[in-house]
Coordinates of C-alpha atoms in Angstrom, one line a residue:
M1 CA 43.2 37.1 -14.2
S2 CA 44.5 34.1 -12.3
G3 CA 42.8 30.9 -11.1
V4 CA 40.7 28.3 -12.8
S5 CA 38.6 29.5 -15.7
M6 CA 35.6 27.7 -17.3
M7 CA 38.0 26.8 -20.1
D8 CA 40.2 24.8 -17.7
L9 CA 37.4 22.6 -16.5
P10 CA 37.2 19.1 -17.8
N11 CA 34.4 18.2 -20.2
F12 CA 32.1 15.8 -18.4
P13 CA 29.6 13.7 -20.4
K14 CA 26.2 15.2 -20.6
K15 CA 23.6 13.5 -18.4
S16 CA 19.9 13.5 -18.7
P17 CA 17.8 14.0 -15.6
E18 CA 17.0 10.3 -15.7
D19 CA 20.8 9.5 -15.7
A20 CA 21.2 11.7 -12.7
V21 CA 18.4 9.9 -10.8
D22 CA 19.9 6.5 -11.8
S23 CA 23.4 7.6 -10.6
L24 CA 22.0 8.8 -7.2
R25 CA 20.0 5.5 -6.9
N26 CA 23.2 3.6 -7.5
D27 CA 25.1 5.6 -4.9
L28 CA 22.3 5.1 -2.4
L29 CA 22.3 1.4 -2.9
S30 CA 26.1 0.9 -3.4
G31 CA 26.8 -0.4 0.1
D32 CA 29.3 2.3 0.5
I33 CA 28.0 4.3 3.5
E34 CA 29.8 7.5 2.6
R35 CA 28.5 7.5 -1.0
A36 CA 25.0 6.7 0.3
R37 CA 25.2 9.6 2.8
V38 CA 26.3 12.1 0.2
A39 CA 23.5 11.0 -2.2
A40 CA 20.9 11.2 0.6
A41 CA 22.1 14.7 1.5
F42 CA 21.9 15.7 -2.2
V43 CA 18.3 14.5 -2.4
R44 CA 17.2 16.2 0.8
S45 CA 19.0 19.5 -0.1
S46 CA 17.4 19.5 -3.5
Y47 CA 13.9 19.3 -1.9
D48 CA 14.9 22.0 0.6
V49 CA 16.4 24.4 -2.0
R50 CA 13.4 24.0 -4.4
D51 CA 11.0 24.7 -1.6
Q52 CA 12.9 27.8 -0.5
Y53 CA 13.0 29.2 -4.0
R54 CA 9.3 28.3 -4.7
R55 CA 8.2 30.0 -1.4
N56 CA 10.2 33.1 -2.4
G57 CA 9.0 33.2 -6.0
L58 CA 12.6 32.8 -7.3
S59 CA 14.0 30.9 -10.3
L60 CA 16.9 28.5 -10.1
V61 CA 19.9 29.1 -12.3
I62 CA 21.3 25.9 -13.8
G63 CA 23.6 24.9 -16.6
I64 CA 21.8 23.1 -19.5
D65 CA 23.9 22.0 -22.4
G66 CA 26.6 24.5 -21.5
Q67 CA 24.2 27.4 -21.2
M68 CA 23.1 29.0 -18.0
Q69 CA 19.3 29.2 -17.8
E70 CA 16.7 30.3 -15.3
V71 CA 14.1 27.6 -14.5
D72 CA 11.2 27.3 -12.2
P73 CA 11.8 25.1 -9.1
D74 CA 9.1 22.7 -10.5
S75 CA 10.5 22.7 -14.0
P76 CA 10.5 19.3 -15.8
L77 CA 14.1 20.1 -16.8
L78 CA 15.1 19.3 -13.3
P79 CA 15.5 15.6 -12.2
D80 CA 12.4 14.1 -10.5
L81 CA 13.9 12.7 -7.3
S82 CA 10.6 11.4 -5.9
S83 CA 11.4 7.8 -6.6
L84 CA 14.5 8.1 -4.3
V85 CA 12.7 9.6 -1.3
P86 CA 11.6 6.2 0.1
I87 CA 15.2 4.9 -0.2
V88 CA 16.6 7.9 1.6
K89 CA 14.0 7.7 4.4
R90 CA 14.7 4.0 4.9
L91 CA 18.4 4.3 4.9
F92 CA 18.8 7.6 6.8
P93 CA 15.5 8.3 8.7
L94 CA 15.0 11.8 10.2
P95 CA 12.3 13.0 12.6
A96 CA 9.4 14.3 10.5
E97 CA 10.0 17.9 11.6
E98 CA 13.5 17.8 10.1
E99 CA 12.5 16.5 6.7
P100 CA 12.5 19.1 3.9
P101 CA 9.0 20.0 2.8
G102 CA 7.7 17.8 0.0
M103 CA 9.7 14.7 1.0

């Protein structure tokens, strides 16, 4: 088998959901337009994916402490990004019909 395996990947420090939200907030408010755009896209896509999975009765598969787990789209194990929504909407407004549901 060739290519990158899971064993070849670097060990990143574990982050809590709160750390993830803080990191995204820092990116949004960094003054670096590209970092802010990427963070805003992440927030919007998170809402969109969770909505699609919720509507279709599917679970998300995520890595938690190195283990793959199925979780509900509304699981408290996932970061609560709601505090970032006003920042995203202020920095990168979209027409209401283009906003992901729940934002």
